[in-house]
PDB file of C-alpha atoms in Angstrom:
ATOM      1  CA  UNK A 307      -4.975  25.920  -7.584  1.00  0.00           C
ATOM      2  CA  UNK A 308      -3.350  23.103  -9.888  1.00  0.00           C
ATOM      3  CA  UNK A 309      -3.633  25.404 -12.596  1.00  0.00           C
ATOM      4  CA  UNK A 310      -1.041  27.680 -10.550  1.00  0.00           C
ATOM      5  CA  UNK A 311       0.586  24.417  -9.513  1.00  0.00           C
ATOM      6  CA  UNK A 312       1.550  23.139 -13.311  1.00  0.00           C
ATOM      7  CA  UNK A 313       5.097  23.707 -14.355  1.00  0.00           C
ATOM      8  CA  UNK A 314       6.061  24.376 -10.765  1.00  0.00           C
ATOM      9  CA  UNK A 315       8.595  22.486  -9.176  1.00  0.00           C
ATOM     10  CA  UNK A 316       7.859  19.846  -7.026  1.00  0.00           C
ATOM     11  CA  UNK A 317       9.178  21.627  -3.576  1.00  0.00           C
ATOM     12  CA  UNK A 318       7.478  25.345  -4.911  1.00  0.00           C
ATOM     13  CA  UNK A 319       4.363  23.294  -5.490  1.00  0.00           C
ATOM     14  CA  UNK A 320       4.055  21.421  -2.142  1.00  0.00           C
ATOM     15  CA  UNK A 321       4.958  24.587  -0.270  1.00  0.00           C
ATOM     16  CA  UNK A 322       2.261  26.587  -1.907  1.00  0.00           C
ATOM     17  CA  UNK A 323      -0.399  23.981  -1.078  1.00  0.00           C
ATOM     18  CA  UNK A 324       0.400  23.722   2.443  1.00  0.00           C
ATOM     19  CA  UNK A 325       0.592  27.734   2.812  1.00  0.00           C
ATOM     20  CA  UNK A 326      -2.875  27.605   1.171  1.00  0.00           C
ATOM     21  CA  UNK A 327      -3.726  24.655   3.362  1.00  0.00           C
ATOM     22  CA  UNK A 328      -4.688  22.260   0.609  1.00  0.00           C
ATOM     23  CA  UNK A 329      -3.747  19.100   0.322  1.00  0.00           C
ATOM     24  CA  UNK A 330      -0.199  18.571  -0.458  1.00  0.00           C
ATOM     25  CA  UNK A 331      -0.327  14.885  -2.188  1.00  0.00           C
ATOM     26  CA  UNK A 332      -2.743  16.657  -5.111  1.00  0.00           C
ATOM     27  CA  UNK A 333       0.145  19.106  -5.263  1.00  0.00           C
ATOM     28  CA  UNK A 334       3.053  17.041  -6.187  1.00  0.00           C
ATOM     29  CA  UNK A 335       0.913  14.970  -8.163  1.00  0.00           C
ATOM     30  CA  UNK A 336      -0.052  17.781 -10.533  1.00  0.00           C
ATOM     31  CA  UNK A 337       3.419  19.208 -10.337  1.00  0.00           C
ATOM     32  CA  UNK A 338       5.171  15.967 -11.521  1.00  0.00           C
ATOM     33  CA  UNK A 339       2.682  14.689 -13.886  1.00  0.00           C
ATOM     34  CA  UNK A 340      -0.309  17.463 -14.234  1.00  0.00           C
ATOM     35  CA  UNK A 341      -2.682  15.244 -12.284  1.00  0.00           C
ATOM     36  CA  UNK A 342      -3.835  12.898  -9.500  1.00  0.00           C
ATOM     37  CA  UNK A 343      -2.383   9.899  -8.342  1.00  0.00           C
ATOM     38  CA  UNK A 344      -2.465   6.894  -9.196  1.00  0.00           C
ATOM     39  CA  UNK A 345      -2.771   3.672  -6.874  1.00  0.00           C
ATOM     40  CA  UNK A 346      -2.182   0.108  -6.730  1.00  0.00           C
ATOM     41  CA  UNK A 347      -3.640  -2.235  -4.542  1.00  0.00           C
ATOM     42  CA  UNK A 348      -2.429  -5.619  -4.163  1.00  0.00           C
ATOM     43  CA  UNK A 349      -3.184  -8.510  -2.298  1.00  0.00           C
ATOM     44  CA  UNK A 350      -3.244 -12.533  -2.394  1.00  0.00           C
ATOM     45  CA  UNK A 351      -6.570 -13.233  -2.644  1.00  0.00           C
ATOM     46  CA  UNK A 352      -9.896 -10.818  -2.241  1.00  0.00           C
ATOM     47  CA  UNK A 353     -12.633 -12.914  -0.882  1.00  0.00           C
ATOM     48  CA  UNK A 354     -15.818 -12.221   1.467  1.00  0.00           C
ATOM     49  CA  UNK A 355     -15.754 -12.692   4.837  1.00  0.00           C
ATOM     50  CA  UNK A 356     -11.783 -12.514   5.416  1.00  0.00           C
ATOM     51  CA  UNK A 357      -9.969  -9.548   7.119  1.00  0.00           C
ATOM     52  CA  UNK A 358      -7.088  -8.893   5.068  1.00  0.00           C
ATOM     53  CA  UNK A 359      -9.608  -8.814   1.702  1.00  0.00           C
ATOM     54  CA  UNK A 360     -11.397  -6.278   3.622  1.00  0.00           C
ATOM     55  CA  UNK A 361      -8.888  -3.735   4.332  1.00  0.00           C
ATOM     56  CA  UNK A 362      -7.417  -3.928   0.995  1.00  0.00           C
ATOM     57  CA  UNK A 363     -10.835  -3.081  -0.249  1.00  0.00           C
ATOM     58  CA  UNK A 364     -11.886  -0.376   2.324  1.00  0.00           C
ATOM     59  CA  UNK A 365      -7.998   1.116   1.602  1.00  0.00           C
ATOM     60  CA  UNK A 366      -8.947   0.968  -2.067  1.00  0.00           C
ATOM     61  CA  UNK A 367     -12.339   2.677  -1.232  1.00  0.00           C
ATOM     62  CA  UNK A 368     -11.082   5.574   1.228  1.00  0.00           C
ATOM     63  CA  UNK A 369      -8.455   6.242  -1.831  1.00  0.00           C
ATOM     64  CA  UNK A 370     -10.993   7.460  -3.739  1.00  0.00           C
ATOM     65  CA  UNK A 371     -12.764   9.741  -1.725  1.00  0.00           C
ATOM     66  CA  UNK A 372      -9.313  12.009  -1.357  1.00  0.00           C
ATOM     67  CA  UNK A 373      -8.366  14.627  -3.435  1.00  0.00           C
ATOM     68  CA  UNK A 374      -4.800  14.025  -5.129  1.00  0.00           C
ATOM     69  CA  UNK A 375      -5.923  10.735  -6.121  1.00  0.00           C
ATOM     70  CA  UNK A 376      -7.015  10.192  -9.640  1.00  0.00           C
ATOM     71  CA  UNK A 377      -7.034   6.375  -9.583  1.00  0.00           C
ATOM     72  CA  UNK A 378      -7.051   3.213  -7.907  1.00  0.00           C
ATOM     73  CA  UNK A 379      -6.580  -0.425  -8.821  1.00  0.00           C
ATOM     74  CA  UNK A 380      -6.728  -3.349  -7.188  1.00  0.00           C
ATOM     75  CA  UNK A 381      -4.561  -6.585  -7.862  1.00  0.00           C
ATOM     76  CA  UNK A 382      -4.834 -10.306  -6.733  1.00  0.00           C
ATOM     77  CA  UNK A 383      -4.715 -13.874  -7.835  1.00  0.00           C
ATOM     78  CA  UNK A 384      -8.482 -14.239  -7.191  1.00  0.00           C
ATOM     79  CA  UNK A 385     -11.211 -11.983  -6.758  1.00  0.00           C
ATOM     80  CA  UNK A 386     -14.563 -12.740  -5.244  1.00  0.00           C
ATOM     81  CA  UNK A 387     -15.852  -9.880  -3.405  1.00  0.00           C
ATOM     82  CA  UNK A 388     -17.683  -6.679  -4.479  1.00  0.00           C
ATOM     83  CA  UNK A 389     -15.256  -3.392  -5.028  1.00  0.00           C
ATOM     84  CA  UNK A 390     -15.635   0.203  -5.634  1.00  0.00           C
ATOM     85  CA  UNK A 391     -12.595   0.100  -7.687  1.00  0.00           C
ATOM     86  CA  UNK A 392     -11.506  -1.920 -10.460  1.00  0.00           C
ATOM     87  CA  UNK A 393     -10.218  -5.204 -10.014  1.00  0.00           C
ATOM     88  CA  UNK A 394      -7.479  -7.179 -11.860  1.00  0.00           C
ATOM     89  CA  UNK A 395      -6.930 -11.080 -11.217  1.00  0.00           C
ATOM     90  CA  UNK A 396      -3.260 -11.483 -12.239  1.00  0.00           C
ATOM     91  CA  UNK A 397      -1.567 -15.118 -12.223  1.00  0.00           C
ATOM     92  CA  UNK A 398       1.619 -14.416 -10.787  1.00  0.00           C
ATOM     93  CA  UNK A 399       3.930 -11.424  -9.347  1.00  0.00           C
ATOM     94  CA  UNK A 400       5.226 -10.989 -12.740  1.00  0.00           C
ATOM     95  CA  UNK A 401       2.068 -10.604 -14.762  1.00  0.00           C
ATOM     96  CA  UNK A 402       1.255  -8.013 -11.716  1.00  0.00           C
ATOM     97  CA  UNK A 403       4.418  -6.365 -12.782  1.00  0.00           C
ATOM     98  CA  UNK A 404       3.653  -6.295 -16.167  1.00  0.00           C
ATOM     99  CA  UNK A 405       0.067  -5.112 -16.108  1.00  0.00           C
ATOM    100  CA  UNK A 406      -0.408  -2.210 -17.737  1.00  0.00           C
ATOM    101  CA  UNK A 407      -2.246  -0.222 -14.766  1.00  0.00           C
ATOM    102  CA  UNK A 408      -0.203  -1.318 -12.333  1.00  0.00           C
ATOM    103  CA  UNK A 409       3.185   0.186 -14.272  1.00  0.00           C
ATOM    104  CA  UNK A 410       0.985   3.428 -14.408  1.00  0.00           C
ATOM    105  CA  UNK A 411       0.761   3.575 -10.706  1.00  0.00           C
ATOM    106  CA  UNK A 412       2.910   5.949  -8.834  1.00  0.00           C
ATOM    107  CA  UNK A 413       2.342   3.975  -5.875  1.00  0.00           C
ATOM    108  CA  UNK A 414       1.630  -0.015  -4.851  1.00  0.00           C
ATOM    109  CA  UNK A 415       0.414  -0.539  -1.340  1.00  0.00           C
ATOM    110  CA  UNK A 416       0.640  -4.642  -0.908  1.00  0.00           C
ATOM    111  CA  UNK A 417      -0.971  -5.853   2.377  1.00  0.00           C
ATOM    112  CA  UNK A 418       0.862  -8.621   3.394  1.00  0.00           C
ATOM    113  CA  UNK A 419      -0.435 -11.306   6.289  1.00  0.00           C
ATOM    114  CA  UNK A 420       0.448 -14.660   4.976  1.00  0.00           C
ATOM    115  CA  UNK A 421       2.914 -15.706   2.030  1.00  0.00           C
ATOM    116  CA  UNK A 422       1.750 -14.656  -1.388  1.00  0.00           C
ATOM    117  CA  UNK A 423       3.205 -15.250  -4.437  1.00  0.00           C
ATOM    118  CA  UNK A 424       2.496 -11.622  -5.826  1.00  0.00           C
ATOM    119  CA  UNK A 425       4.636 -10.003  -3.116  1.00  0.00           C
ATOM    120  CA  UNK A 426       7.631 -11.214  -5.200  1.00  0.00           C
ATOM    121  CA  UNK A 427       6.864  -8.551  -7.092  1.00  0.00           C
ATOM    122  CA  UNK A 428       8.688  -5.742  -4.721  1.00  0.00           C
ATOM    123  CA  UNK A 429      11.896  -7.224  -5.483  1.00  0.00           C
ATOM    124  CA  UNK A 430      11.105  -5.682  -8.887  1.00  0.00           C
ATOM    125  CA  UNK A 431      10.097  -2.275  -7.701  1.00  0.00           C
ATOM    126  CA  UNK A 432      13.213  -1.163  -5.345  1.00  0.00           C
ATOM    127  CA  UNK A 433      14.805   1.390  -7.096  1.00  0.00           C
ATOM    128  CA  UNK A 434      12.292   2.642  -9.520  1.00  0.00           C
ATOM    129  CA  UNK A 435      10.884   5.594  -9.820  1.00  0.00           C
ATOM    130  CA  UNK A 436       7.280   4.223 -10.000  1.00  0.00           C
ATOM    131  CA  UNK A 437       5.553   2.385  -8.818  1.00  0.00           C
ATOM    132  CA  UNK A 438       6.662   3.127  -5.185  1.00  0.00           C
ATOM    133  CA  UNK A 439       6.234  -0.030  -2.960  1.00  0.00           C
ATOM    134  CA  UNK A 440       4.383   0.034   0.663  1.00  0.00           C
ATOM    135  CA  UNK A 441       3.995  -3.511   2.602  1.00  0.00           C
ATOM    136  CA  UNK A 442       0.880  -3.517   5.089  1.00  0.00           C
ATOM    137  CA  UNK A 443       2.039  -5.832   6.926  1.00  0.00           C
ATOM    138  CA  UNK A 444      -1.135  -7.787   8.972  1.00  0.00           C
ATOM    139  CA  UNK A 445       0.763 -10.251  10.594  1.00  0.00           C
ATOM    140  CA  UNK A 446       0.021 -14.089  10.618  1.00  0.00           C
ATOM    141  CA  UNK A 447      -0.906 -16.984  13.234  1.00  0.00           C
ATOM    142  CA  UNK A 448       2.218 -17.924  14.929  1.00  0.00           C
ATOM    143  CA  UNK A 449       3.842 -21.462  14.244  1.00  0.00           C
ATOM    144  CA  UNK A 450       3.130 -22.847  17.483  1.00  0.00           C
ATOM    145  CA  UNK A 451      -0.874 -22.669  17.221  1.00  0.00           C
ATOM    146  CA  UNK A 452      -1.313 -23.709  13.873  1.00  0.00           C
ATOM    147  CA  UNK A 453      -1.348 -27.259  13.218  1.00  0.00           C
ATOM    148  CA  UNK A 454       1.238 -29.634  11.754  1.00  0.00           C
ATOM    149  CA  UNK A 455      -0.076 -29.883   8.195  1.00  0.00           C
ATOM    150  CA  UNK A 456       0.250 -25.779   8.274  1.00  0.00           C
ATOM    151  CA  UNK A 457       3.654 -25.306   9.711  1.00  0.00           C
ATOM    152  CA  UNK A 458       5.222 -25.492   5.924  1.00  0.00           C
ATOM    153  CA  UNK A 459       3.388 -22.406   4.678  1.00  0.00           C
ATOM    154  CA  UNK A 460       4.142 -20.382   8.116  1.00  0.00           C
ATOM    155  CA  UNK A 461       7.485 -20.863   7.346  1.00  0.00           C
ATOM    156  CA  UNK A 462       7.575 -19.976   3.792  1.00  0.00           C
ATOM    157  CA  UNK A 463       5.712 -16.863   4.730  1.00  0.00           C
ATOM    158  CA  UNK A 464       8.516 -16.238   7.403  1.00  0.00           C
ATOM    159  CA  UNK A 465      11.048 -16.270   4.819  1.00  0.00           C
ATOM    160  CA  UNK A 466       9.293 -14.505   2.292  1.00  0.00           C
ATOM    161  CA  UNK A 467       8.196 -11.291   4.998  1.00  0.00           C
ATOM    162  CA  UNK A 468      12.492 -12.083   6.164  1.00  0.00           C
ATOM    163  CA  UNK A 469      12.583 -11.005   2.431  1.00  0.00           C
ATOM    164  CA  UNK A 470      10.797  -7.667   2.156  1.00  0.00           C
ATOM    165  CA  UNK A 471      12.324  -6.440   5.767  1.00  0.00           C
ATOM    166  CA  UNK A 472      15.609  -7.185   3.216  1.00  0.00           C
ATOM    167  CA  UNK A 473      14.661  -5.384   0.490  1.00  0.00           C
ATOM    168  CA  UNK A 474      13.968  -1.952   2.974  1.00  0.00           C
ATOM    169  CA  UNK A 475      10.642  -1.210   1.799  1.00  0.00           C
ATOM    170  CA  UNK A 476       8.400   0.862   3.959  1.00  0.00           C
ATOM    171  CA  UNK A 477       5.857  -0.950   6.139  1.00  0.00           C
ATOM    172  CA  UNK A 478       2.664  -0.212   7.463  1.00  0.00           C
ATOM    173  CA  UNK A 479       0.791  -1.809  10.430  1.00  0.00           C
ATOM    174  CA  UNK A 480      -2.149  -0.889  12.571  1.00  0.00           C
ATOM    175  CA  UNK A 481      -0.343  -2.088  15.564  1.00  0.00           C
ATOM    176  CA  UNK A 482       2.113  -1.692  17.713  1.00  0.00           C
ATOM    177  CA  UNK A 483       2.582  -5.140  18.236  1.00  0.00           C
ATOM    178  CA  UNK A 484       2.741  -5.576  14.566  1.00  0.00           C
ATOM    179  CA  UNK A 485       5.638  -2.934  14.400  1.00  0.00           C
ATOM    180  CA  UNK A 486       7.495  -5.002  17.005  1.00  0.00           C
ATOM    181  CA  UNK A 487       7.677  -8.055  15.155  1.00  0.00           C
ATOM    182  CA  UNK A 488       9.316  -6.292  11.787  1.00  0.00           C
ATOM    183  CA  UNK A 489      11.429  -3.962  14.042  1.00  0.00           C
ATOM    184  CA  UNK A 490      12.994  -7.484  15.636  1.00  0.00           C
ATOM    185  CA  UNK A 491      13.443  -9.099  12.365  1.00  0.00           C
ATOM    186  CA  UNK A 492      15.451  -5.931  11.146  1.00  0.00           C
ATOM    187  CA  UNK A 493      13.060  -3.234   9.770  1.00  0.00           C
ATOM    188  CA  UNK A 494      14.066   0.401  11.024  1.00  0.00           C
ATOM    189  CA  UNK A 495      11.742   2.351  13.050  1.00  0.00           C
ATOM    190  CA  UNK A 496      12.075   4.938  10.486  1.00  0.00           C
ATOM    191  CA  UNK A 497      10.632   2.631   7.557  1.00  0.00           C
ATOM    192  CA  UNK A 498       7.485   1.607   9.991  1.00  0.00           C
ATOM    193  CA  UNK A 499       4.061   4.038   9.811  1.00  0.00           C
ATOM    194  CA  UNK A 500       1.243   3.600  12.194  1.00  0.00           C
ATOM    195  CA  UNK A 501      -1.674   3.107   9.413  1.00  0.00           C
ATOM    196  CA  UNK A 502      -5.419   2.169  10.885  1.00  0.00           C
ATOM    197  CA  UNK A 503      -7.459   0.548   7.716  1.00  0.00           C
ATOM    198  CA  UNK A 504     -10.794   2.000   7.846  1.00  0.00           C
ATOM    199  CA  UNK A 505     -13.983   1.065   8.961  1.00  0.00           C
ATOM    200  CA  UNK A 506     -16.303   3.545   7.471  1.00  0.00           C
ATOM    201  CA  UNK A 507     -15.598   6.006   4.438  1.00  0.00           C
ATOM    202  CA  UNK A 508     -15.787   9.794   4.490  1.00  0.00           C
ATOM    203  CA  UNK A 509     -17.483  11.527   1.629  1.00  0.00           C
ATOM    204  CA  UNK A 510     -15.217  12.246  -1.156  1.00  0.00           C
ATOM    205  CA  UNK A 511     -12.189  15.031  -0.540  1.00  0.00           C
ATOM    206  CA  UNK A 512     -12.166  14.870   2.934  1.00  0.00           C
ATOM    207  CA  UNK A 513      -9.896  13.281   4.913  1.00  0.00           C
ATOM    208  CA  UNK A 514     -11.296  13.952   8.257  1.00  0.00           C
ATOM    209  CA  UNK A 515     -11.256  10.254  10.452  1.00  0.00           C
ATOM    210  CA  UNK A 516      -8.266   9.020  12.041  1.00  0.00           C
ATOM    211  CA  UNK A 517      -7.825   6.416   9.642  1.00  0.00           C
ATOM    212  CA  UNK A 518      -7.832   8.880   6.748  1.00  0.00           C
ATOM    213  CA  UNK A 519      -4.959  11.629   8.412  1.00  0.00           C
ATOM    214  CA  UNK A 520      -3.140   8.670   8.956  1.00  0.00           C
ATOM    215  CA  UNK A 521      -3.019   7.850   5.178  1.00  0.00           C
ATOM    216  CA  UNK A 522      -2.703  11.194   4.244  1.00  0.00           C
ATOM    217  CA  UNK A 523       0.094  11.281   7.060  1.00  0.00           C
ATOM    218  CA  UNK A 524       2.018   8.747   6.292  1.00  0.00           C
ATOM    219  CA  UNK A 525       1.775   8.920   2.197  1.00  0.00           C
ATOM    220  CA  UNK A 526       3.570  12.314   2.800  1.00  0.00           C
ATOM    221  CA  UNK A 527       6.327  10.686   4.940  1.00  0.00           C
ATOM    222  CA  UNK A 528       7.121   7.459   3.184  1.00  0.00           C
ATOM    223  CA  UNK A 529       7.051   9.534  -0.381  1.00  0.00           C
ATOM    224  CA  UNK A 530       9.345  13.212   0.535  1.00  0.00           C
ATOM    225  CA  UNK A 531       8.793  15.799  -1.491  1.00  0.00           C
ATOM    226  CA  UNK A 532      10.760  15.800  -4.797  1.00  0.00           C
ATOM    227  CA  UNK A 533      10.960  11.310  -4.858  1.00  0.00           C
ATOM    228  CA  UNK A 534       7.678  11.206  -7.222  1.00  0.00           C
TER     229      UNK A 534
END
């Protein structure tokens, strides 16, 4: 099928892939650059034991196993986990911008759940063809249970997520609750997907568990036909 999809336009090729029920991502990835995707990952830090490291590296992982993806990378400013990807420790948003893979990617997913000095990196990306930004956002401790000595970075991290609601990238959350709190500090309803990180992986090419359609779902909604 991508050999019938090469030299197609973008909107003949996506059309012919969902008439054939395939999946549509690997068809306007071969019809815009004869191949799969290509994905960033970024995050602050990617450590054991810590729930944001996790779902950037279980994202990272279910990546792989579906079709229309060619690559994934992941970014941070430290790295101390085990990933089924490779891994780049960057020092600062615009090293991450300047990496090599990273301006390959057609796509940068950053989850987002406390401030993090590579996130400064979007203001970069809006506008650009590639890479196109996504923020999972993950939410953070409120000020008001934290103490004292921790207020400062809670509300740096305010400002900086006040920021990227700003800048009108899309977000991702695996809440509703977490949807709330963007939608009240501006983000449209429009630029907010339900996305469930997953918990288990599904073999390769199959996208099959609700966290997986989700992906699928929302990569096809944030990214319209014709804007890769």
């Amino acid at each position: 099928n991508q050999r019938r999809i090469e030299g197609m336009s973008v909107d003949a090729a996506v059309a012919l892939a969902r008439r054939d029920g395939t999946n549509p991502l690997a068809a306007f990835a071969a019809a815009t650059h004869g191949g799969g995707l290509s994905i960033a990952i970024v995050a602050g830090v990617l450590v054991e034991r810590d729930a944001i490291s996790a779902a950037a590296a279980n994202r990272a992982a279910m990546l792989t196993t579906m079709s229309g993806v060619a690559s994934v990378d992941v970014f941070a400013l430290h790295i101390d986990r085990h990933l089924d990807v490779s891994g780049h420790e960057v020092r600062d948003a615009w090293a991450l911008y300047c990496h090599p893979r990273f301006q390959q990617a057609d796509i940068a997913i950053f989850h987002w759940g406390i401030h993090n000095d590579l996130a400064d990196a979007l203001a970069l990306l809006v506008g650009r063809d590639r890479p196109r930004p996504i923020v999972h956002f993950h939410n953070f401790t409120p000020r008001e249970l934290l103490p004292a000595d921790q207020h400062a970075l809670i509300d740096k991290s305010l400002l900086q997520l006040n920021a990227l609601v700003e800048l009108g990238v899309p977000f991702w959350t695996e809440s509703e609750f977490n949807a709330g709190v963007v939608r009240e500090l501006g983000a449209s309803g429009r630029d907010i997907a339900f996305v469930p990180f997953p918990l288990s992986l599904p073999a390769r090419g199959t996208v099959s568990s609700e966290p997986g359609l989700r992906l699928l779902s929302a990569l096809e909604r944030e990214f319209p036909i014709g804007t890769l």
